[in-house]
Coordinates of C-alpha atoms and ligand atoms in Angstrom, one line a residue:
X14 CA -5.3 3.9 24.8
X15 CA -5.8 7.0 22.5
X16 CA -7.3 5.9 19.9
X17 CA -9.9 8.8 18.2
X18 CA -9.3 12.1 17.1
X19 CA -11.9 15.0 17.6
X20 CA -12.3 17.0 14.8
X21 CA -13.6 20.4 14.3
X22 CA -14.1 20.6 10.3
X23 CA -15.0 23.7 7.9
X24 CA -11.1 25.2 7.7
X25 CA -9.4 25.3 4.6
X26 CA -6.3 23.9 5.4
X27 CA -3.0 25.9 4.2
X28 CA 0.8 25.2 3.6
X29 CA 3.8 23.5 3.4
X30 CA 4.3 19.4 4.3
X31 CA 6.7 17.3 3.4
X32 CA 6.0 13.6 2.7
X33 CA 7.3 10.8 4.6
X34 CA 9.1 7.6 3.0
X35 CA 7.0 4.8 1.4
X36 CA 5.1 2.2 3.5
X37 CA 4.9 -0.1 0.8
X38 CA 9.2 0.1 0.1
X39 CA 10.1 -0.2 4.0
X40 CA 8.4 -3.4 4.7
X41 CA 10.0 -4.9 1.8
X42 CA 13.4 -3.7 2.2
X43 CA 13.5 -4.6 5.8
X44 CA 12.2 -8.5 4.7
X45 CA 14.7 -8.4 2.1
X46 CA 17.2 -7.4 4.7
X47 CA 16.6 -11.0 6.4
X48 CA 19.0 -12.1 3.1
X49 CA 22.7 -10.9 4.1
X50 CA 24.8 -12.2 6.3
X51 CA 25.6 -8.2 8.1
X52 CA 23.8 -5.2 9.0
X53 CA 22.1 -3.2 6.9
X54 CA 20.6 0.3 7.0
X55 CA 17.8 2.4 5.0
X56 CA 16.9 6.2 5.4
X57 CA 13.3 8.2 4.8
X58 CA 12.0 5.1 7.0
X59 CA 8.4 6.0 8.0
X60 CA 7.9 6.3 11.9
X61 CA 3.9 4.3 11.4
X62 CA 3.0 1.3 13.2
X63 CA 3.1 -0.9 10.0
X64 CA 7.0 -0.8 10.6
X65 CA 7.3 -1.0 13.5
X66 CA 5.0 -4.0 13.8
X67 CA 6.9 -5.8 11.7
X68 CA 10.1 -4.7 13.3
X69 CA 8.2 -6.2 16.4
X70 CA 8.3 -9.6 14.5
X71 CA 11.6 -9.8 13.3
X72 CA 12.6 -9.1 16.6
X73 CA 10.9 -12.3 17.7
X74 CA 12.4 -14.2 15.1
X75 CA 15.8 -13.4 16.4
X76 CA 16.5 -10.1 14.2
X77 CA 17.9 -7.1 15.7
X78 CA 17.0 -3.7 14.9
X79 CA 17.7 0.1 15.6
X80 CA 15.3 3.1 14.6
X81 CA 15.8 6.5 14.5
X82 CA 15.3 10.0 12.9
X83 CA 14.1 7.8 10.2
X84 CA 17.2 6.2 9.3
X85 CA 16.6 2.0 10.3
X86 CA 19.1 -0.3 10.8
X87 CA 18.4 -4.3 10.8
X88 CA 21.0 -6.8 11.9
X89 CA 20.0 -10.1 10.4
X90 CA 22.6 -12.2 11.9
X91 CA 20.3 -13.3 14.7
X92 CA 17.9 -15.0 12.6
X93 CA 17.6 -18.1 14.3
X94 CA 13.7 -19.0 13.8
X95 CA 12.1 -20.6 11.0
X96 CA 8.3 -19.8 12.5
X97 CA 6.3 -16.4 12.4
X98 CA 4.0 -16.6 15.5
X99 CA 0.4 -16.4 15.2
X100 CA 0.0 -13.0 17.2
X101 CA 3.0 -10.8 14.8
X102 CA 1.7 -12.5 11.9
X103 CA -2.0 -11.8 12.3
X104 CA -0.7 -7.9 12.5
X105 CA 2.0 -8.0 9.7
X106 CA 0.1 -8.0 6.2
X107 CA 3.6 -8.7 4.8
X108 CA 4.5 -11.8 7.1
X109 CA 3.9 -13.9 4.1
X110 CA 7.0 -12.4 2.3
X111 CA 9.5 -14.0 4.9
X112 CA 9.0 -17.1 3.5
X113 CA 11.9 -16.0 1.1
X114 CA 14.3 -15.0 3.3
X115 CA 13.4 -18.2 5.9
X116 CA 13.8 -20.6 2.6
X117 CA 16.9 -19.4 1.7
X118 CA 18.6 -19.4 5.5
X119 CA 16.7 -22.9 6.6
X120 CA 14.5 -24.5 4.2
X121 CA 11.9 -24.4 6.1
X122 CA 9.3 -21.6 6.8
X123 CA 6.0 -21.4 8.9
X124 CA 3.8 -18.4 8.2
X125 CA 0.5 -18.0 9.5
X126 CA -2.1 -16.7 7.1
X127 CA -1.4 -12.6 6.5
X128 CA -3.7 -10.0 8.2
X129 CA -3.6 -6.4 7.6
X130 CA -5.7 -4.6 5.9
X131 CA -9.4 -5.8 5.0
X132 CA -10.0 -4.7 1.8
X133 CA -11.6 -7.7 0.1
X134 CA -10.4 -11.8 0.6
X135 CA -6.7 -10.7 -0.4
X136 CA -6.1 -14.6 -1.0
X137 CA -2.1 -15.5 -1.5
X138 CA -3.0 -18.8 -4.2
X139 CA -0.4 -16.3 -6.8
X140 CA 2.3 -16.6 -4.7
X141 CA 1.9 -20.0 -3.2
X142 CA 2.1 -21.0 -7.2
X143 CA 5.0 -19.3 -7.8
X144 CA 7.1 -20.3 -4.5
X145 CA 6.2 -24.0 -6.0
X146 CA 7.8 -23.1 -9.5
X147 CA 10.8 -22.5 -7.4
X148 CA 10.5 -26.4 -5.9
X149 CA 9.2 -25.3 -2.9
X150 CA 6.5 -27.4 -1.3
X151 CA 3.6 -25.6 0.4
X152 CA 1.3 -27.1 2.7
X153 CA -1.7 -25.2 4.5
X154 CA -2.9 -26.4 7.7
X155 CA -6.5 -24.9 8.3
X156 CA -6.5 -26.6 12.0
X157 CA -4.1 -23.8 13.1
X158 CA -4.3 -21.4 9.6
X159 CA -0.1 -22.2 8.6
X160 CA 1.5 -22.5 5.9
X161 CA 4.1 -25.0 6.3
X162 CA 7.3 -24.2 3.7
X163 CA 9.8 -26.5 2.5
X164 CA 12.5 -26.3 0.0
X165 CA 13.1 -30.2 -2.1
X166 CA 15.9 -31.8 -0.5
X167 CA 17.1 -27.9 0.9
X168 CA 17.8 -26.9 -2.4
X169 CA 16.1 -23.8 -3.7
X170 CA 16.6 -23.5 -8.2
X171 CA 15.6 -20.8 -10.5
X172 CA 12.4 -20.7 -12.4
X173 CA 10.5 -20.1 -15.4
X174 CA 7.2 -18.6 -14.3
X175 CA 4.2 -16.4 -15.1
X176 CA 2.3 -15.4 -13.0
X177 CA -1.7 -15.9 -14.1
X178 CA -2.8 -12.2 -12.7
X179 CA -0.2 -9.4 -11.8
X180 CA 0.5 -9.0 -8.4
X181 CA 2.4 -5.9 -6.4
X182 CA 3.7 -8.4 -3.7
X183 CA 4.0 -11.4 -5.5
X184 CA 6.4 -10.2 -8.2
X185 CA 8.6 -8.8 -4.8
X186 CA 8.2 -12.1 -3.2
X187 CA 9.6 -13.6 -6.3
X188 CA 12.3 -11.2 -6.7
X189 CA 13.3 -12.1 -3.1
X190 CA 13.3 -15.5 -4.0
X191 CA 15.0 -15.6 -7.5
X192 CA 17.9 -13.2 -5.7
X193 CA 20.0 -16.2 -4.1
X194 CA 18.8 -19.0 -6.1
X195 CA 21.8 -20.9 -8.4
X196 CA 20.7 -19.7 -12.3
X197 CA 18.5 -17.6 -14.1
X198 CA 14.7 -16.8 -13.3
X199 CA 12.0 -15.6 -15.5
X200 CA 9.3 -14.0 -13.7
X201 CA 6.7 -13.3 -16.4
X202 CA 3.1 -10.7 -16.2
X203 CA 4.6 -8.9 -13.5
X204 CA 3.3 -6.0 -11.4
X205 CA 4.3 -2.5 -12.7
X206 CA 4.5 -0.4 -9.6
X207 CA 7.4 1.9 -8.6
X208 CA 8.0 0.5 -5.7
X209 CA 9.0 -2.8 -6.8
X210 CA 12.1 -1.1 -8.9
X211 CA 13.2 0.7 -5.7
X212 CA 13.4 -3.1 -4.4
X213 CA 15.5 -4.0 -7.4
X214 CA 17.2 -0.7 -7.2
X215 CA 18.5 -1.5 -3.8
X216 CA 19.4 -5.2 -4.2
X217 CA 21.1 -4.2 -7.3
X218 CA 23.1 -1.8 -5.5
X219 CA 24.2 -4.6 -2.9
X220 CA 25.6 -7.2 -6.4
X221 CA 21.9 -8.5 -6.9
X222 CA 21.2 -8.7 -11.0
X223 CA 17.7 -8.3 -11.9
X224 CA 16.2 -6.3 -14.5
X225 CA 12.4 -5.8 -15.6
X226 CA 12.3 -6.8 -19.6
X227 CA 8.9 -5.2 -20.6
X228 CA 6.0 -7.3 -18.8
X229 CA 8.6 -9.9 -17.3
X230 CA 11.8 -9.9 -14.7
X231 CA 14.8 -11.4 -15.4
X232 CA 17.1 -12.2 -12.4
X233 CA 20.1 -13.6 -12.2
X234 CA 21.1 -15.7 -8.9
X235 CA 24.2 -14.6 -6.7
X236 CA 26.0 -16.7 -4.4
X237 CA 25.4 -13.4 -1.5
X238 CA 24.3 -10.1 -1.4
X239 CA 26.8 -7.4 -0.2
X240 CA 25.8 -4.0 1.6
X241 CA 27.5 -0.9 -0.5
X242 CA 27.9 0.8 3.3
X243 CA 25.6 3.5 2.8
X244 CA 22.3 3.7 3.6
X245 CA 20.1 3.2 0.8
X246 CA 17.1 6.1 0.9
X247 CA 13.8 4.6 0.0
X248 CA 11.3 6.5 -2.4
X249 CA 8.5 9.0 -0.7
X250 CA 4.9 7.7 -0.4
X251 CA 2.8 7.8 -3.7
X252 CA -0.4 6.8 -1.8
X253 CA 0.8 10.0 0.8
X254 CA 0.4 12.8 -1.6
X255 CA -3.2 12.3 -2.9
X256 CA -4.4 11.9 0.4
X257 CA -2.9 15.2 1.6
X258 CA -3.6 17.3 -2.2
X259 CA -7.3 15.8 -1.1
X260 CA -7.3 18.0 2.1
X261 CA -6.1 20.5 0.2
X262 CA -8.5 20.6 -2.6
X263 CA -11.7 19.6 -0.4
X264 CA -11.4 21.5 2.2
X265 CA -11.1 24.9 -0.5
X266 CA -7.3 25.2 0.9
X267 CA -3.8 25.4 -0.5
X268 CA -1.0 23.0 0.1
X269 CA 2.7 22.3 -1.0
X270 CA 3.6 19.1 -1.0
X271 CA 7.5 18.9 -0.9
X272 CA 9.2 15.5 -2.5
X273 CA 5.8 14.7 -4.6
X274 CA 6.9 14.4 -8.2
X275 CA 4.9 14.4 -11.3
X276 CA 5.6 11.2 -13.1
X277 CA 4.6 9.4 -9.1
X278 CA 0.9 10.9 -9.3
X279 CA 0.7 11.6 -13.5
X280 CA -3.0 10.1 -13.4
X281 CA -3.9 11.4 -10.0
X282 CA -2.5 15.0 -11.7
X283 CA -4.6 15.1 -15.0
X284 CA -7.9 13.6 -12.7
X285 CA -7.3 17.1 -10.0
X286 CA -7.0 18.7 -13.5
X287 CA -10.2 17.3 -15.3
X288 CA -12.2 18.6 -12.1
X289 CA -11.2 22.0 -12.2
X290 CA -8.8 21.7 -9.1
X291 CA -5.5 24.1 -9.3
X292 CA -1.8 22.2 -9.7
X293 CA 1.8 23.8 -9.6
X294 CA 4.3 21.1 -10.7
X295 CA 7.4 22.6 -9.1
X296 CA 11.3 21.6 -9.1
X297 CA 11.1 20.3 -5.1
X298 CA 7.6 19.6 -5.1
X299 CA 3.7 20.0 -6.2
X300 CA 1.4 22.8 -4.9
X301 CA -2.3 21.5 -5.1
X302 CA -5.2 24.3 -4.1
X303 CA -8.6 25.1 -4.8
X304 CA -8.9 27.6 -7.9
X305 CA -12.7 27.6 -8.9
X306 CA -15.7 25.0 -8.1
X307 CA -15.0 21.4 -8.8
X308 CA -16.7 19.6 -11.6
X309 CA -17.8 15.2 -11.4
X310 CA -15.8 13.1 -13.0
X311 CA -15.5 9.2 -13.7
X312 CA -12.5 7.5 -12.1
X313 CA -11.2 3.4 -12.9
X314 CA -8.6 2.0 -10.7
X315 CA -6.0 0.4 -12.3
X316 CA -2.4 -1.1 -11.5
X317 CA 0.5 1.6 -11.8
X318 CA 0.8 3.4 -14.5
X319 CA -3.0 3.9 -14.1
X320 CA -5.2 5.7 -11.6
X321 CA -4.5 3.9 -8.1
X322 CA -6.8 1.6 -5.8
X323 CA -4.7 3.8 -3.1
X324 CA -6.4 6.8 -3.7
X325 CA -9.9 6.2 -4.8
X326 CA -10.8 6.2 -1.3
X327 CA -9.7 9.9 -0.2
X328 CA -10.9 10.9 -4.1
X329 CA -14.4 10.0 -3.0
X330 CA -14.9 12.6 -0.6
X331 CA -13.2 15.3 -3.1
X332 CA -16.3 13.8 -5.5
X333 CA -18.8 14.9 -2.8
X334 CA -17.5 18.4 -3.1
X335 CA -18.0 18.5 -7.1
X336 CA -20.7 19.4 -8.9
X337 CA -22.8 17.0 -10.9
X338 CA -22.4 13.1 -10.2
X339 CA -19.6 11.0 -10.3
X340 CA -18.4 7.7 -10.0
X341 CA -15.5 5.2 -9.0
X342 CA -15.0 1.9 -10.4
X343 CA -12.6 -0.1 -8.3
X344 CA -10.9 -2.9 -10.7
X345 CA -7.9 -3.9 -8.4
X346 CA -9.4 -5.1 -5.1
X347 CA -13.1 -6.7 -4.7
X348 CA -14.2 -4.6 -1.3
X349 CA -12.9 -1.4 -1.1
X350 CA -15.2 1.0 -0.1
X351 CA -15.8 0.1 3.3
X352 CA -15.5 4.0 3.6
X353 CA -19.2 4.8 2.3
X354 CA -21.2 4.1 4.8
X355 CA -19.2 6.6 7.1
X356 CA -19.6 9.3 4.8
X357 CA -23.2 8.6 4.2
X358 CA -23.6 9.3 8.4
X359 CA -22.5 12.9 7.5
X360 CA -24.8 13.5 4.7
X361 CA -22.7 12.3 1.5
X362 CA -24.7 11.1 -1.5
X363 CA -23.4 7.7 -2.8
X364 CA -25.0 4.9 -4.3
X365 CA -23.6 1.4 -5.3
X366 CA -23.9 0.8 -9.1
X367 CA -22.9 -2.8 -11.2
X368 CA -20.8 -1.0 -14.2
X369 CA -21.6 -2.1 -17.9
X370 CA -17.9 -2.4 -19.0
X371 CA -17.9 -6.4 -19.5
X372 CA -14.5 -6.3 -20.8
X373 CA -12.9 -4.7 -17.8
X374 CA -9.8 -6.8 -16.6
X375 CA -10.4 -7.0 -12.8
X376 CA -6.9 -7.7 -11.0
X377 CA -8.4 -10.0 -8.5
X378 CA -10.4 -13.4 -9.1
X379 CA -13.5 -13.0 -10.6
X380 CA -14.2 -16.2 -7.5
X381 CA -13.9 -13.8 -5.0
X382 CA -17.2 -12.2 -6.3
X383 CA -19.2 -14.4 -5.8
X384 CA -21.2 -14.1 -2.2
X385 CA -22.8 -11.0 -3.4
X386 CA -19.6 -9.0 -3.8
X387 CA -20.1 -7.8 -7.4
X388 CA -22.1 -5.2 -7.0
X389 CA -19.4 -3.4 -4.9
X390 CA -17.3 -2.6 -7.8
X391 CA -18.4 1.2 -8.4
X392 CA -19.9 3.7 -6.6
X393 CA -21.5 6.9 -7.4
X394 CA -21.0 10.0 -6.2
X395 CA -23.7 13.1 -6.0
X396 CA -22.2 16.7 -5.3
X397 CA -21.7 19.3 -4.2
X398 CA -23.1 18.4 -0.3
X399 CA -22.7 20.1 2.4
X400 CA -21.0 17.5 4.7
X401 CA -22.7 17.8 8.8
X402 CA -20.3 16.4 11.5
X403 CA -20.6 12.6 13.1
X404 CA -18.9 9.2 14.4
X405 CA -17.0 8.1 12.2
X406 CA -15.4 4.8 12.5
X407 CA -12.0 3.5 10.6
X408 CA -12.4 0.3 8.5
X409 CA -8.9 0.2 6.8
X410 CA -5.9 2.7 6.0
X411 CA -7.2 4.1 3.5
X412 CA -10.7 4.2 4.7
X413 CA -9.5 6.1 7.7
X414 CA -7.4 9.3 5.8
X415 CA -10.5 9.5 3.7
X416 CA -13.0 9.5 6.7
X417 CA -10.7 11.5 8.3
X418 CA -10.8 13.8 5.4
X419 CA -14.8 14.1 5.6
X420 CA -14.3 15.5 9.0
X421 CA -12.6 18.4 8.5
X422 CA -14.6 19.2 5.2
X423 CA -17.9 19.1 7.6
X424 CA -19.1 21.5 9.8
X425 CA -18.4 21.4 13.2
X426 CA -17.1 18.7 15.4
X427 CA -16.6 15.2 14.6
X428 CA -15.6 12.1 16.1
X429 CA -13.0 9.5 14.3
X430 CA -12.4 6.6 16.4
X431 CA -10.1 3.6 15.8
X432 CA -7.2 6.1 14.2
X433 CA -4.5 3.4 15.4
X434 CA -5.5 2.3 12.2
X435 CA -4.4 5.4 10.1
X436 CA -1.0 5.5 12.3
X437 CA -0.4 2.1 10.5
X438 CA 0.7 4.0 7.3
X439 CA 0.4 7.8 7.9
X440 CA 3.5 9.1 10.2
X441 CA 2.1 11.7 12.2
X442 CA -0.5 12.7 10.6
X443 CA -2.3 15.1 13.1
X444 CA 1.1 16.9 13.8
X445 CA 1.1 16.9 9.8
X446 CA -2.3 18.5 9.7
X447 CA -2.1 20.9 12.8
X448 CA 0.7 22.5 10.7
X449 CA -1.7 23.1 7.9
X450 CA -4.0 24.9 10.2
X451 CA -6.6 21.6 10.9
X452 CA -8.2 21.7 14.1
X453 CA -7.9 17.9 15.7
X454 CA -7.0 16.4 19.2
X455 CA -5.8 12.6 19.4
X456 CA -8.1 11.2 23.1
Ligands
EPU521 N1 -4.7 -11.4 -5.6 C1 -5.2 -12.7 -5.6 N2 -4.3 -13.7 -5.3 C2 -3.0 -13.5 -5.0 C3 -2.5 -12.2 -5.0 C4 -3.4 -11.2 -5.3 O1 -6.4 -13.0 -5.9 O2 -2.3 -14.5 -4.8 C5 -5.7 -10.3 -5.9 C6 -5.8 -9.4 -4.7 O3 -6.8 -9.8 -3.8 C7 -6.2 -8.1 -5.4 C8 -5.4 -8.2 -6.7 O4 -5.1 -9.5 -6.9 O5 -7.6 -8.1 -5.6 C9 -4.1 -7.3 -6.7 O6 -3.4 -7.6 -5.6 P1 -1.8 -7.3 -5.4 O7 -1.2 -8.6 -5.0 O8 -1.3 -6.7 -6.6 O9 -1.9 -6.3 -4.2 P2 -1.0 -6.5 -2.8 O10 0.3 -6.9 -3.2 O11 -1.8 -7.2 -1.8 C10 0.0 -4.1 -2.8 C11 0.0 -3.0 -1.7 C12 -1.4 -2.3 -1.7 C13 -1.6 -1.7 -3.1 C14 -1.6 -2.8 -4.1 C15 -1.7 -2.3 -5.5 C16 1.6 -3.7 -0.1 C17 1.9 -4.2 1.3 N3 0.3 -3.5 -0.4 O12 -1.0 -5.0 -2.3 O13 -1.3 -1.2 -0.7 O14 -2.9 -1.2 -3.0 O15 -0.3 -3.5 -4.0 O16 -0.6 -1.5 -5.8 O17 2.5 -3.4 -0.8 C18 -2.2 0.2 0.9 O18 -1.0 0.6 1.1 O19 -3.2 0.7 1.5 C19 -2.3 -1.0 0.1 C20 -3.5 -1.7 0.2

C-alpha cells in the first residue's frame, strides 16, 4: 500500500486552491441521514477516507449509498441492523453517534467503543449522560468494549438537560436525538461551533424545529423528517484553510484560498496578523502570503468562537519560522501535540511548559490528567530555525498536515510515512499541493 510521501522542501509554495467541504458536517449529516424514511442527498462532500469509512459501515448496517463528484446520496431504507461491528467501529470516530438514529428505528443500539483519532482519552461519559436524560438505558460491556443501548419500554421522550462540559459531538448527538422525540427538549451549555448550525440548518430545512437560544438548544420533536428534494450543500472546512494559509505563510509563499471566509477563521486571521504575516480578505475568498519576517506570539485553544484545537498543530511549525519564542496552550483536548517530537527530528526548538493560568477552563476532565498528562498542556516554541529534512511519522490528522508542513519548510528531502492518515480528512492533498508548486510523490 502507498502509504508515505517523499518530500523535497525549501519551495515557497504559490496560488490558487479551493477548499473542499467540511469533514466534521459530512459525517454528521450522513448519521443524521439514517432518520428518514427516503433517500437523501448532500453536495461539497469531501472525497477523504473519514467518509468513506463510515460509508463502509452503513453499508454493513444495511444502508445504501452513491458517491460522486462530491455530491453523496444515502438511502436509509435498508437499515435493518441494530449493531456496529467491531472492525467499522474501531475506524469510524463517529460510530457512537448512530446510536440516535438506531434508537429511534429499533430501540436498541450496539456500538463498540469509538476510535479515530488519538488525541488524548476522548471519553464519551457526556453523551452517555445525556442519552439517559432521554430514558435511554446504557450499559458498557468491557468483556467485548460495547455499549449496549436501549430505549424504556421502546419509547424515546424529550428532555431537560445540561450538559456538565460543552461538547462539539455531544450537543449533535443530542440534536439527533431530540429531532423525533414526542415534546420539547432543552439541551443546555452547548457547544458553539459552526458546524453544528449547518446540522440544524439542514434538518430544519427537511421540517425539523430546533433553534440555539444563547448557551442552550431548544428542539421541538416531529413525528418525521421530510427531504426538501434538493441537495443540501454542506459548509467548506474551517480546520482546511489554516492548514493550507500555514504552507503559505511558512514556506515564505503566496496562496488564495477560494471559499474561506472571514467570520470561519476571525481568530486564526487576527493571530496571522499579530505575527506580521500578509492577509487579503476578498469577496470569493482569502489570500494569505508572506509580507515581512514573522514575529512569536502566544496562542490558547479554545472552543469556536475562539482560536481552534484544529489548528494549533500546523500553527506550530509557522511558530518555528518566527522570531523570538512562542507558545501554545492547548485547553480543549489533554494530548495534542503528538506532533513535537517529529518536528524536533528536523531541528525545531520546542519545549513542554506547565502554564500558570489556574483559572483556565479546560474543556476536558481535569481526571484525564492525571497519569502525568498535565504537563502536556503548552508548549514553547523557539524561532526562527532553519528546519533539516528527516522521517517523519503521522500520529493523528492534524499531526500529519502539520508534519507534513515541516517537510516542505525544510531543506531537502524528507520522508512522511503513514499519510493514509492525512487522507482521513484532507481530499487530495498532494494534487492540492502539486498545484501550488510543492514537490511530493505518494510511494
Ligand atoms: N470530553 C469528555 N467527555 C465527553 C465528551 C468530551 O471528557 O463525553 C472531552 C474531550 O475528550 C475533549 C473535550 O471534552 O477533551 C472537548 O471534546 P468535544 O466533545 O467537544 O470534541 P469532539 O466532539 O470529540 C469535535 C471534532 C474535533 C474538534 C472538536 C472541537 C468531530 C468528529 N470532531 O470533537 O475535530 O477538534 O470537536 O471543535 O466533529 C479534527 O477534525 O481533527 C477533530 C479532532
Amino acid at each position: 500500500m502507498e502509504d508515505a510521501f517523499i518530500v523535497q522542501g525549501g519551495k515557497a509554495l504559490k496560488g490558487e486552491v479551493s477548499l473542499s467541504g467540511a469533514k466534521n458536517v459530512a459525517l454528521k449529516v450522513a448519521i443524521a441521514a439514517l432518520l428518514f424514511d427516503t433517500p437523501v442527498t448532500f453536495k461539497n462532500i469531501p472525497h477523504i477516507k473519514d467518509v468513506t469509512e463510515l460509508l463502509s459501515l452503513l453499508e454493513s448496517l444495511g444502508v445504501k449509498s452513491t458517491f460522486n463528484n462530491n455530491e453523496l446520496m444515502i438511502d436509509p431504507t435498508g437499515l435493518t441492523n441494530d449493531k456496529v461491528d467491531l472492525l467499522h467501529g474501531s475506524k469510524t470516530r463517529v460510530s457512537f453517534m448512530l446510536f440516535a438514529p438506531l434508537l429511534h428505528r429499533f430501540g436498541t443500539a450496539l456500538i463498540p467503543n469509538p476510535g479515530g483519532c488519538r488525541i488524548g482519552a476522548r471519553p464519551i461519559d457526556r453523551h452517555i449522560k445525556m442519552l439517559e436524560s432521554f430514558g435511554v438505558t446504557v450499559v458498557y460491556d468491557s468483556s467485548t468494549g460495547y455499549y449496549h443501548a436501549k430505549t424504556n419500554g421502546n419509547k424515546l421522550m424529550g428532555t431537560n438537560f445540561r450538559f456538565e462540559k460543552p461538547t462539539h459531538t455531544g450537543t449533535e448527538l443530542a440534536i439527533l436525538m431530540a429531532t423525533l422525540c414526542p415534546g420539547i427538549s432543552r439541551i443546555e451549555n452547548v457547544a458553539q461551533e459552526p458546524e453544528i448550525d449547518d446540522l440544524i440548518n439542514f434538518l430544519n430545512s427537511s421540517g425539523g424545529q430546533i433553534k440555539r437560544v444563547g448557551h442552550a438548544i431548544e428542539i421541538n420533536g416531529v413525528d418525521r423528517l421530510k427531504y426538501s428534494g434538493a441537495p443540501y450543500q454542506i459548509m467548506n472546512d474551517r480546520s482546511e484553510a489554516p492548514t493550507l494559509a500555514v504552507f503559505a505563510l511558512a514556506t515564505k509563499g503566496d496562496i488564495f484560498i477560494k471559499g474561506a471566509t472571514e467570520k470561519d477563521l476571525h481568530f486564526f486571521i487576527e493571530a496571522v496578523r499579530n505575527i506580521g504575516g500578509g492577509v487579503e480578505i476578498g469577496e470569493t475568498g482569502i489570500r494569505f502570503y508572506y509580507d515581512k519576517p514573522l514575529v512569536a506570539t502566544d496562542i490558547t485553544t479554545r472552543p469556536h468562537p475562539g482560536f481552534m484545537t484544529d489548528w494549533q498543530a500546523p500553527w506550530a511549525v509557522l511558530m518555528t519560522q518566527a522570531k523570538g519564542e512562542s507558545t501554545i496552550h492547548e485547553t480543549v483536548f489533554e494530548d495534542r501535540f503528538g506532533y513535537v517530537a517529529e518536528l524536533k527530528k528536523l531541528g525545531a526548538r520546542i519545549e513542554y511548559f506547565t502554564p500558570e493560568q489556574s483559572n483556565i477552563d479546560y474543556q476536558f476532565s481535569m481526571d484525564d490528567t492525571i497519569n502525568n498528562k498535565a504537563h502536556h498542556q503548552a508548549i514553547r516554541i523557539s524561532g526562527p530555525t532553519l528546519l533539516h529534512n528527516g522521517v517523519l511519522e503521522v500520529k493523528d490528522l492534524r499531526a500529519g498536515a502539520t508534519v507534513l508542513i515541516a517537510a516542505l519548510v525544510a531543506q531537502g528531502e524528507s520522508v512522511v510515512n503513514g499519510v493514509s492518515i492525512i487522507d482521513r480528512g484532507y481530499e487530495t492533498i498532494d494534487k492540492k499541493l502539486g498545484l501550488l508548486g510543492a514537490e511530493l510523490k505518494r510511494v
